[in-house]
Amino acid sequence: MTTYDAVVAGAGPAGSTAARLLTERGVSVLLLDKQRFPRDKPCGGGVTLRAAAVQEIDLSPVIERTIYGARFSLRLGGSFDRTYDKPLTYMTQRCRLDAHLAERAADAGADFQDGEAVRVVEAYHDAPPRPDLTIRTSHGMYTARVLIGADGANGVSARAASLSPHFEEAVALEGNLPFAPDIPEDWREYVGLDLGGLAGGYGWVFPKQEHLNLGVGAWKYAAFTLRPKLTELCRRYGFNPSRLENLRGHHLPLRTARSPIARGPIALVGDAAGLIDPLSGEGIHMAFASGRMAAEQALRYLGGEATSMAGYEDAVEAELQPELDVSRRLQELFHFAPPPYLALMRRSEKFWLFFCHLIRGELTYLDFLRMIGPLRLALDFFAGVAQRRREAKVGALLPLVRGA
C-alpha cells in the first residue's frame, strides 16, 4: 500500500490543476483517471481568455484556433457577424487539453496513473495519526490525507464524503463535422451561436483544426428536443447531418448556492461540484479556479492550519458562487425574451463591447451588476418572473414527457 499526501480523482482541467499546484509546493500527489490518455470528453472545447488567465502554464501547444468573431442567429433565422480586434476565445479539444494539463502535473512531480478507476474510498475522521483515507482502485490500494474529487457529478468522491450537492441539470448533444471543400472557409474564423430556440440553452458551431464541432444544449426536461434541434442546426447552415461523427450527449450539473462540496478531508471540484456557468454552459474557467482553491485549502489542511477541507467550500461560496448566481438570473432573463438582446448585439456597439469584455474576463457578471446600479432590482424582479413562468411550463410539460 502506497501513501500519498493527496489523491486527486480525475485528470480533467480541475483535477490536473490541483495536482500540479500541490506538487509544486512539495506535496506528494497521486493523480488518477479511469480512462487511458489521451482520451476525449464531450465538450465544445472553448477556452475563454478569462479561463486561460487563471492558468500559469502555456496553453498554446493545444490551441487549434484563435477566434475573433461570432456569427449570431435567432431560432435558426437570418444571421449576422460581429468581430473584435482582440482574441475572444481559444478553440481546443479536450483530448489534447486534458493530456497537456496532466503532463504538466506529471512534469511537476505528480504520480499520474491513467486507466485506473477509483472504486472505494474509506474515510477515517477520528483515528490520527493514521492517514485519513484509504483509496481502493481497479489496480491497487493507497492511503492519503486528502482526496480531491474531480470525477464528475456521479463520481465516487461525492459518495465517499456522503455529499449530495444540489444541482440543476442541463444536457447537451454534439458531434464533429470534418472540414470538406463544400464548407465555407469563413467557418474557420467564427464561432456560430444560435439563440432562443432551445429551453435554457443554445446551438453552437465551433471550428477546430480539422473539423467543426456542432452542438445543442438545453434544460434536462427538454432533452428529447436535442436530436431534432441538432439536425435543424446542421441544415440551417448547409451541413449534412448524416456526416456528423462521434455524436455524444452529456450532462451539465449547475450548482445552487450553499450546495455541500466539501466534508472532512474530501473536496469536490469542477463538474463534480457543479461549477458550470449557467448562461454560457462553459465550465473550464470554473474548473481551473476551483482546482486552485482546493489546492490552497489542501495546503492549509496538510500543514495543520485547518482541520478539514471546509474552507474550500467557503471560498467557492464567497468567490465563485456570486458569479454563478448572477449568470443564472441573466440566463432566466435572456430566455424569457431573447429577440431584444439579439437586436442589441447586432445594433449596439456598446452592448457588443460589453459582451467582448465579459468573454475576455475584463469584466465579470458582478461588474455588470455594479454598472447597472439600481436597475439590478428590475433584473431580479423580471428574472424571478421568468423563472416562475419556466417552472410552470415545466410542471405542465413533465407529465407529457414521462408518458411519451
mmCIF file with all atom_site columns, N, CA and C in Angstrom, residues 203-258:
data_model
loop_
_atom_site.group_PDB
_atom_site.id
_atom_site.type_symbol
_atom_site.label_atom_id
_atom_site.label_alt_id
_atom_site.label_comp_id
_atom_site.label_asym_id
_atom_site.label_entity_id
_atom_site.label_seq_id
_atom_site.pdbx_PDB_ins_code
_atom_site.Cartn_x
_atom_site.Cartn_y
_atom_site.Cartn_z
_atom_site.occupancy
_atom_site.B_iso_or_equiv
_atom_site.pdbx_formal_charge
_atom_site.auth_seq_id
_atom_site.auth_comp_id
_atom_site.auth_asym_id
_atom_site.auth_atom_id
_atom_site.pdbx_PDB_model_num
ATOM 1   N N  . GLY A 1 203 ? -27.635 26.659 -29.579 1.00 0.00 ? 203 GLY A N  1
ATOM 2   C CA . GLY A 1 203 ? -26.893 25.829 -30.519 1.00 0.00 ? 203 GLY A CA 1
ATOM 3   C C  . GLY A 1 203 ? -25.574 26.487 -30.849 1.00 0.00 ? 203 GLY A C  1
ATOM 4   N N  . TRP A 1 204 ? -24.559 25.665 -31.169 1.00 0.00 ? 204 TRP A N  1
ATOM 5   C CA . TRP A 1 204 ? -23.244 26.248 -31.446 1.00 0.00 ? 204 TRP A CA 1
ATOM 6   C C  . TRP A 1 204 ? -22.556 25.557 -32.614 1.00 0.00 ? 204 TRP A C  1
ATOM 7   N N  . VAL A 1 205 ? -21.650 26.303 -33.230 1.00 0.00 ? 205 VAL A N  1
ATOM 8   C CA . VAL A 1 205 ? -20.723 25.783 -34.240 1.00 0.00 ? 205 VAL A CA 1
ATOM 9   C C  . VAL A 1 205 ? -19.346 26.304 -33.854 1.00 0.00 ? 205 VAL A C  1
ATOM 10  N N  . PHE A 1 206 ? -18.454 25.397 -33.469 1.00 0.00 ? 206 PHE A N  1
ATOM 11  C CA . PHE A 1 206 ? -17.120 25.777 -33.008 1.00 0.00 ? 206 PHE A CA 1
ATOM 12  C C  . PHE A 1 206 ? -16.074 25.182 -33.954 1.00 0.00 ? 206 PHE A C  1
ATOM 13  N N  . PRO A 1 207 ? -15.244 26.014 -34.570 1.00 0.00 ? 207 PRO A N  1
ATOM 14  C CA . PRO A 1 207 ? -14.232 25.497 -35.505 1.00 0.00 ? 207 PRO A CA 1
ATOM 15  C C  . PRO A 1 207 ? -12.990 24.979 -34.787 1.00 0.00 ? 207 PRO A C  1
ATOM 16  N N  . LYS A 1 208 ? -12.527 23.813 -35.197 1.00 0.00 ? 208 LYS A N  1
ATOM 17  C CA . LYS A 1 208 ? -11.273 23.245 -34.709 1.00 0.00 ? 208 LYS A CA 1
ATOM 18  C C  . LYS A 1 208 ? -10.301 23.153 -35.893 1.00 0.00 ? 208 LYS A C  1
ATOM 19  N N  . GLN A 1 209 ? -9.198  22.487 -35.710 1.00 0.00 ? 209 GLN A N  1
ATOM 20  C CA . GLN A 1 209 ? -8.197  22.434 -36.769 1.00 0.00 ? 209 GLN A CA 1
ATOM 21  C C  . GLN A 1 209 ? -8.692  21.665 -37.988 1.00 0.00 ? 209 GLN A C  1
ATOM 22  N N  . GLU A 1 210 ? -9.320  20.518 -37.749 1.00 0.00 ? 210 GLU A N  1
ATOM 23  C CA . GLU A 1 210 ? -9.723  19.647 -38.852 1.00 0.00 ? 210 GLU A CA 1
ATOM 24  C C  . GLU A 1 210 ? -11.229 19.461 -38.982 1.00 0.00 ? 210 GLU A C  1
ATOM 25  N N  . HIS A 1 211 ? -12.006 20.037 -38.085 1.00 0.00 ? 211 HIS A N  1
ATOM 26  C CA . HIS A 1 211 ? -13.455 19.820 -38.126 1.00 0.00 ? 211 HIS A CA 1
ATOM 27  C C  . HIS A 1 211 ? -14.187 20.953 -37.442 1.00 0.00 ? 211 HIS A C  1
ATOM 28  N N  . LEU A 1 212 ? -15.499 20.964 -37.632 1.00 0.00 ? 212 LEU A N  1
ATOM 29  C CA . LEU A 1 212 ? -16.401 21.818 -36.863 1.00 0.00 ? 212 LEU A CA 1
ATOM 30  C C  . LEU A 1 212 ? -17.055 20.973 -35.781 1.00 0.00 ? 212 LEU A C  1
ATOM 31  N N  . ASN A 1 213 ? -17.152 21.534 -34.581 1.00 0.00 ? 213 ASN A N  1
ATOM 32  C CA . ASN A 1 213 ? -17.916 20.901 -33.523 1.00 0.00 ? 213 ASN A CA 1
ATOM 33  C C  . ASN A 1 213 ? -19.282 21.578 -33.474 1.00 0.00 ? 213 ASN A C  1
ATOM 34  N N  . LEU A 1 214 ? -20.339 20.801 -33.703 1.00 0.00 ? 214 LEU A N  1
ATOM 35  C CA . LEU A 1 214 ? -21.699 21.331 -33.675 1.00 0.00 ? 214 LEU A CA 1
ATOM 36  C C  . LEU A 1 214 ? -22.442 20.715 -32.499 1.00 0.00 ? 214 LEU A C  1
ATOM 37  N N  . GLY A 1 215 ? -23.201 21.534 -31.779 1.00 0.00 ? 215 GLY A N  1
ATOM 38  C CA . GLY A 1 215 ? -23.910 21.008 -30.631 1.00 0.00 ? 215 GLY A CA 1
ATOM 39  C C  . GLY A 1 215 ? -25.101 21.851 -30.241 1.00 0.00 ? 215 GLY A C  1
ATOM 40  N N  . VAL A 1 216 ? -25.916 21.283 -29.367 1.00 0.00 ? 216 VAL A N  1
ATOM 41  C CA . VAL A 1 216 ? -27.089 21.958 -28.813 1.00 0.00 ? 216 VAL A CA 1
ATOM 42  C C  . VAL A 1 216 ? -27.179 21.596 -27.337 1.00 0.00 ? 216 VAL A C  1
ATOM 43  N N  . GLY A 1 217 ? -27.642 22.545 -26.539 1.00 0.00 ? 217 GLY A N  1
ATOM 44  C CA . GLY A 1 217 ? -27.812 22.294 -25.113 1.00 0.00 ? 217 GLY A CA 1
ATOM 45  C C  . GLY A 1 217 ? -29.125 22.880 -24.630 1.00 0.00 ? 217 GLY A C  1
ATOM 46  N N  . ALA A 1 218 ? -29.677 22.289 -23.563 1.00 0.00 ? 218 ALA A N  1
ATOM 47  C CA . ALA A 1 218 ? -30.968 22.738 -23.037 1.00 0.00 ? 218 ALA A CA 1
ATOM 48  C C  . ALA A 1 218 ? -31.141 22.185 -21.625 1.00 0.00 ? 218 ALA A C  1
ATOM 49  N N  . TRP A 1 219 ? -32.188 22.616 -20.950 1.00 0.00 ? 219 TRP A N  1
ATOM 50  C CA . TRP A 1 219 ? -32.547 22.018 -19.677 1.00 0.00 ? 219 TRP A CA 1
ATOM 51  C C  . TRP A 1 219 ? -32.857 20.540 -19.863 1.00 0.00 ? 219 TRP A C  1
ATOM 52  N N  . LYS A 1 220 ? -32.653 19.763 -18.818 1.00 0.00 ? 220 LYS A N  1
ATOM 53  C CA . LYS A 1 220 ? -32.805 18.321 -18.918 1.00 0.00 ? 220 LYS A CA 1
ATOM 54  C C  . LYS A 1 220 ? -34.212 17.910 -19.334 1.00 0.00 ? 220 LYS A C  1
ATOM 55  N N  . TYR A 1 221 ? -35.218 18.668 -18.902 1.00 0.00 ? 221 TYR A N  1
ATOM 56  C CA . TYR A 1 221 ? -36.591 18.297 -19.251 1.00 0.00 ? 221 TYR A CA 1
ATOM 57  C C  . TYR A 1 221 ? -36.832 18.377 -20.760 1.00 0.00 ? 221 TYR A C  1
ATOM 58  N N  . ALA A 1 222 ? -35.970 19.127 -21.473 1.00 0.00 ? 222 ALA A N  1
ATOM 59  C CA . ALA A 1 222 ? -36.111 19.268 -22.921 1.00 0.00 ? 222 ALA A CA 1
ATOM 60  C C  . ALA A 1 222 ? -35.128 18.389 -23.686 1.00 0.00 ? 222 ALA A C  1
ATOM 61  N N  . ALA A 1 223 ? -34.586 17.368 -23.024 1.00 0.00 ? 223 ALA A N  1
ATOM 62  C CA . ALA A 1 223 ? -33.584 16.518 -23.667 1.00 0.00 ? 223 ALA A CA 1
ATOM 63  C C  . ALA A 1 223 ? -34.104 15.877 -24.949 1.00 0.00 ? 223 ALA A C  1
ATOM 64  N N  . PHE A 1 224 ? -35.396 15.574 -24.987 1.00 0.00 ? 224 PHE A N  1
ATOM 65  C CA . PHE A 1 224 ? -35.962 14.904 -26.164 1.00 0.00 ? 224 PHE A CA 1
ATOM 66  C C  . PHE A 1 224 ? -35.927 15.788 -27.406 1.00 0.00 ? 224 PHE A C  1
ATOM 67  N N  . THR A 1 225 ? -35.694 17.099 -27.242 1.00 0.00 ? 225 THR A N  1
ATOM 68  C CA . THR A 1 225 ? -35.655 18.003 -28.394 1.00 0.00 ? 225 THR A CA 1
ATOM 69  C C  . THR A 1 225 ? -34.271 18.097 -29.023 1.00 0.00 ? 225 THR A C  1
ATOM 70  N N  . LEU A 1 226 ? -33.248 17.567 -28.348 1.00 0.00 ? 226 LEU A N  1
ATOM 71  C CA . LEU A 1 226 ? -31.886 17.850 -28.788 1.00 0.00 ? 226 LEU A CA 1
ATOM 72  C C  . LEU A 1 226 ? -31.549 17.244 -30.139 1.00 0.00 ? 226 LEU A C  1
ATOM 73  N N  . ARG A 1 227 ? -31.941 15.998 -30.367 1.00 0.00 ? 227 ARG A N  1
ATOM 74  C CA . ARG A 1 227 ? -31.574 15.359 -31.642 1.00 0.00 ? 227 ARG A CA 1
ATOM 75  C C  . ARG A 1 227 ? -32.190 16.089 -32.839 1.00 0.00 ? 227 ARG A C  1
ATOM 76  N N  . PRO A 1 228 ? -33.494 16.380 -32.822 1.00 0.00 ? 228 PRO A N  1
ATOM 77  C CA . PRO A 1 228 ? -34.033 17.133 -33.966 1.00 0.00 ? 228 PRO A CA 1
ATOM 78  C C  . PRO A 1 228 ? -33.465 18.548 -34.069 1.00 0.00 ? 228 PRO A C  1
ATOM 79  N N  . LYS A 1 229 ? -33.167 19.168 -32.938 1.00 0.00 ? 229 LYS A N  1
ATOM 80  C CA . LYS A 1 229 ? -32.606 20.519 -32.977 1.00 0.00 ? 229 LYS A CA 1
ATOM 81  C C  . LYS A 1 229 ? -31.205 20.516 -33.589 1.00 0.00 ? 229 LYS A C  1
ATOM 82  N N  . LEU A 1 230 ? -30.418 19.490 -33.295 1.00 0.00 ? 230 LEU A N  1
ATOM 83  C CA . LEU A 1 230 ? -29.085 19.402 -33.883 1.00 0.00 ? 230 LEU A CA 1
ATOM 84  C C  . LEU A 1 230 ? -29.178 19.197 -35.394 1.00 0.00 ? 230 LEU A C  1
ATOM 85  N N  . THR A 1 231 ? -30.127 18.384 -35.816 1.00 0.00 ? 231 THR A N  1
ATOM 86  C CA . THR A 1 231 ? -30.346 18.183 -37.258 1.00 0.00 ? 231 THR A CA 1
ATOM 87  C C  . THR A 1 231 ? -30.738 19.493 -37.924 1.00 0.00 ? 231 THR A C  1
ATOM 88  N N  . GLU A 1 232 ? -31.632 20.250 -37.279 1.00 0.00 ? 232 GLU A N  1
ATOM 89  C CA . GLU A 1 232 ? -32.058 21.538 -37.832 1.00 0.00 ? 232 GLU A CA 1
ATOM 90  C C  . GLU A 1 232 ? -30.895 22.523 -37.899 1.00 0.00 ? 232 GLU A C  1
ATOM 91  N N  . LEU A 1 233 ? -30.036 22.513 -36.867 1.00 0.00 ? 233 LEU A N  1
ATOM 92  C CA . LEU A 1 233 ? -28.886 23.407 -36.857 1.00 0.00 ? 233 LEU A CA 1
ATOM 93  C C  . LEU A 1 233 ? -27.966 23.108 -38.041 1.00 0.00 ? 233 LEU A C  1
ATOM 94  N N  . CYS A 1 234 ? -27.709 21.828 -38.279 1.00 0.00 ? 234 CYS A N  1
ATOM 95  C CA . CYS A 1 234 ? -26.874 21.440 -39.421 1.00 0.00 ? 234 CYS A CA 1
ATOM 96  C C  . CYS A 1 234 ? -27.473 21.944 -40.729 1.00 0.00 ? 234 CYS A C  1
ATOM 97  N N  . ARG A 1 235 ? -28.733 21.684 -40.915 1.00 0.00 ? 235 ARG A N  1
ATOM 98  C CA . ARG A 1 235 ? -29.377 22.039 -42.190 1.00 0.00 ? 235 ARG A CA 1
ATOM 99  C C  . ARG A 1 235 ? -29.443 23.547 -42.374 1.00 0.00 ? 235 ARG A C  1
ATOM 100 N N  . ARG A 1 236 ? -29.642 24.280 -41.265 1.00 0.00 ? 236 ARG A N  1
ATOM 101 C CA . ARG A 1 236 ? -29.717 25.746 -41.369 1.00 0.00 ? 236 ARG A CA 1
ATOM 102 C C  . ARG A 1 236 ? -28.443 26.312 -41.988 1.00 0.00 ? 236 ARG A C  1
ATOM 103 N N  . TYR A 1 237 ? -27.302 25.734 -41.641 1.00 0.00 ? 237 TYR A N  1
ATOM 104 C CA . TYR A 1 237 ? -26.038 26.254 -42.144 1.00 0.00 ? 237 TYR A CA 1
ATOM 105 C C  . TYR A 1 237 ? -25.522 25.478 -43.351 1.00 0.00 ? 237 TYR A C  1
ATOM 106 N N  . GLY A 1 238 ? -26.359 24.637 -43.931 1.00 0.00 ? 238 GLY A N  1
ATOM 107 C CA . GLY A 1 238 ? -25.985 23.939 -45.148 1.00 0.00 ? 238 GLY A CA 1
ATOM 108 C C  . GLY A 1 238 ? -25.114 22.725 -44.944 1.00 0.00 ? 238 GLY A C  1
ATOM 109 N N  . PHE A 1 239 ? -25.088 22.170 -43.719 1.00 0.00 ? 239 PHE A N  1
ATOM 110 C CA . PHE A 1 239 ? -24.296 20.984 -43.430 1.00 0.00 ? 239 PHE A CA 1
ATOM 111 C C  . PHE A 1 239 ? -25.175 19.747 -43.467 1.00 0.00 ? 239 PHE A C  1
ATOM 112 N N  . ASN A 1 240 ? -24.622 18.648 -43.937 1.00 0.00 ? 240 ASN A N  1
ATOM 113 C CA . ASN A 1 240 ? -25.362 17.387 -43.992 1.00 0.00 ? 240 ASN A CA 1
ATOM 114 C C  . ASN A 1 240 ? -25.277 16.704 -42.622 1.00 0.00 ? 240 ASN A C  1
ATOM 115 N N  . PRO A 1 241 ? -26.402 16.580 -41.902 1.00 0.00 ? 241 PRO A N  1
ATOM 116 C CA . PRO A 1 241 ? -26.333 15.980 -40.561 1.00 0.00 ? 241 PRO A CA 1
ATOM 117 C C  . PRO A 1 241 ? -25.857 14.537 -40.563 1.00 0.00 ? 241 PRO A C  1
ATOM 118 N N  . SER A 1 242 ? -25.986 13.844 -41.681 1.00 0.00 ? 242 SER A N  1
ATOM 119 C CA . SER A 1 242 ? -25.530 12.454 -41.723 1.00 0.00 ? 242 SER A CA 1
ATOM 120 C C  . SER A 1 242 ? -24.003 12.353 -41.710 1.00 0.00 ? 242 SER A C  1
ATOM 121 N N  . ARG A 1 243 ? -23.311 13.474 -41.936 1.00 0.00 ? 243 ARG A N  1
ATOM 122 C CA . ARG A 1 243 ? -21.853 13.469 -41.920 1.00 0.00 ? 243 ARG A CA 1
ATOM 123 C C  . ARG A 1 243 ? -21.269 13.707 -40.533 1.00 0.00 ? 243 ARG A C  1
ATOM 124 N N  . LEU A 1 244 ? -22.132 13.956 -39.542 1.00 0.00 ? 244 LEU A N  1
ATOM 125 C CA . LEU A 1 244 ? -21.639 14.164 -38.180 1.00 0.00 ? 244 LEU A CA 1
ATOM 126 C C  . LEU A 1 244 ? -20.983 12.890 -37.655 1.00 0.00 ? 244 LEU A C  1
ATOM 127 N N  . GLU A 1 245 ? -19.843 13.056 -37.032 1.00 0.00 ? 245 GLU A N  1
ATOM 128 C CA . GLU A 1 245 ? -19.121 11.931 -36.443 1.00 0.00 ? 245 GLU A CA 1
ATOM 129 C C  . GLU A 1 245 ? -19.030 12.097 -34.923 1.00 0.00 ? 245 GLU A C  1
ATOM 130 N N  . ASN A 1 246 ? -18.818 10.969 -34.248 1.00 0.00 ? 246 ASN A N  1
ATOM 131 C CA . ASN A 1 246 ? -18.592 10.992 -32.801 1.00 0.00 ? 246 ASN A CA 1
ATOM 132 C C  . ASN A 1 246 ? -19.715 11.715 -32.064 1.00 0.00 ? 246 ASN A C  1
ATOM 133 N N  . LEU A 1 247 ? -20.931 11.392 -32.420 1.00 0.00 ? 247 LEU A N  1
ATOM 134 C CA . LEU A 1 247 ? -22.102 12.007 -31.784 1.00 0.00 ? 247 LEU A CA 1
ATOM 135 C C  . LEU A 1 247 ? -22.214 11.496 -30.355 1.00 0.00 ? 247 LEU A C  1
ATOM 136 N N  . ARG A 1 248 ? -22.355 12.429 -29.389 1.00 0.00 ? 248 ARG A N  1
ATOM 137 C CA . ARG A 1 248 ? -22.466 12.011 -27.989 1.00 0.00 ? 248 ARG A CA 1
ATOM 138 C C  . ARG A 1 248 ? -23.188 13.081 -27.184 1.00 0.00 ? 248 ARG A C  1
ATOM 139 N N  . GLY A 1 249 ? -23.825 12.648 -26.122 1.00 0.00 ? 249 GLY A N  1
ATOM 140 C CA . GLY A 1 249 ? -24.518 13.545 -25.210 1.00 0.00 ? 249 GLY A CA 1
ATOM 141 C C  . GLY A 1 249 ? -23.836 13.570 -23.858 1.00 0.00 ? 249 GLY A C  1
ATOM 142 N N  . HIS A 1 250 ? -24.135 14.598 -23.075 1.00 0.00 ? 250 HIS A N  1
ATOM 143 C CA . HIS A 1 250 ? -23.572 14.665 -21.728 1.00 0.00 ? 250 HIS A CA 1
ATOM 144 C C  . HIS A 1 250 ? -24.421 15.582 -20.851 1.00 0.00 ? 250 HIS A C  1
ATOM 145 N N  . HIS A 1 251 ? -24.264 15.415 -19.543 1.00 0.00 ? 251 HIS A N  1
ATOM 146 C CA . HIS A 1 251 ? -24.999 16.207 -18.563 1.00 0.00 ? 251 HIS A CA 1
ATOM 147 C C  . HIS A 1 251 ? -24.164 17.407 -18.130 1.00 0.00 ? 251 HIS A C  1
ATOM 148 N N  . LEU A 1 252 ? -24.854 18.487 -17.787 1.00 0.00 ? 252 LEU A N  1
ATOM 149 C CA . LEU A 1 252 ? -24.203 19.690 -17.281 1.00 0.00 ? 252 LEU A CA 1
ATOM 150 C C  . LEU A 1 252 ? -24.812 20.016 -15.918 1.00 0.00 ? 252 LEU A C  1
ATOM 151 N N  . PRO A 1 253 ? -24.150 19.633 -14.826 1.00 0.00 ? 253 PRO A N  1
ATOM 152 C CA . PRO A 1 253 ? -24.683 19.943 -13.491 1.00 0.00 ? 253 PRO A CA 1
ATOM 153 C C  . PRO A 1 253 ? -24.404 21.397 -13.128 1.00 0.00 ? 253 PRO A C  1
ATOM 154 N N  . LEU A 1 254 ? -25.429 22.113 -12.671 1.00 0.00 ? 254 LEU A N  1
ATOM 155 C CA . LEU A 1 254 ? -25.298 23.522 -12.312 1.00 0.00 ? 254 LEU A CA 1
ATOM 156 C C  . LEU A 1 254 ? -25.515 23.669 -10.815 1.00 0.00 ? 254 LEU A C  1
ATOM 157 N N  . ARG A 1 255 ? -24.468 24.051 -10.109 1.00 0.00 ? 255 ARG A N  1
ATOM 158 C CA . ARG A 1 255 ? -24.537 24.148 -8.652  1.00 0.00 ? 255 ARG A CA 1
ATOM 159 C C  . ARG A 1 255 ? -25.493 25.251 -8.211  1.00 0.00 ? 255 ARG A C  1
ATOM 160 N N  . THR A 1 256 ? -26.242 24.992 -7.136  1.00 0.00 ? 256 THR A N  1
ATOM 161 C CA . THR A 1 256 ? -27.038 26.019 -6.490  1.00 0.00 ? 256 THR A CA 1
ATOM 162 C C  . THR A 1 256 ? -26.323 26.466 -5.221  1.00 0.00 ? 256 THR A C  1
ATOM 163 N N  . ALA A 1 257 ? -26.651 27.661 -4.761  1.00 0.00 ? 257 ALA A N  1
ATOM 164 C CA . ALA A 1 257 ? -25.959 28.246 -3.614  1.00 0.00 ? 257 ALA A CA 1
ATOM 165 C C  . ALA A 1 257 ? -26.063 27.345 -2.386  1.00 0.00 ? 257 ALA A C  1
ATOM 166 N N  . ARG A 1 258 ? -24.984 27.343 -1.620  1.00 0.00 ? 258 ARG A N  1
ATOM 167 C CA . ARG A 1 258 ? -24.871 26.592 -0.363  1.00 0.00 ? 258 ARG A CA 1
ATOM 168 C C  . ARG A 1 258 ? -24.953 25.084 -0.557  1.00 0.00 ? 258 ARG A C  1
#
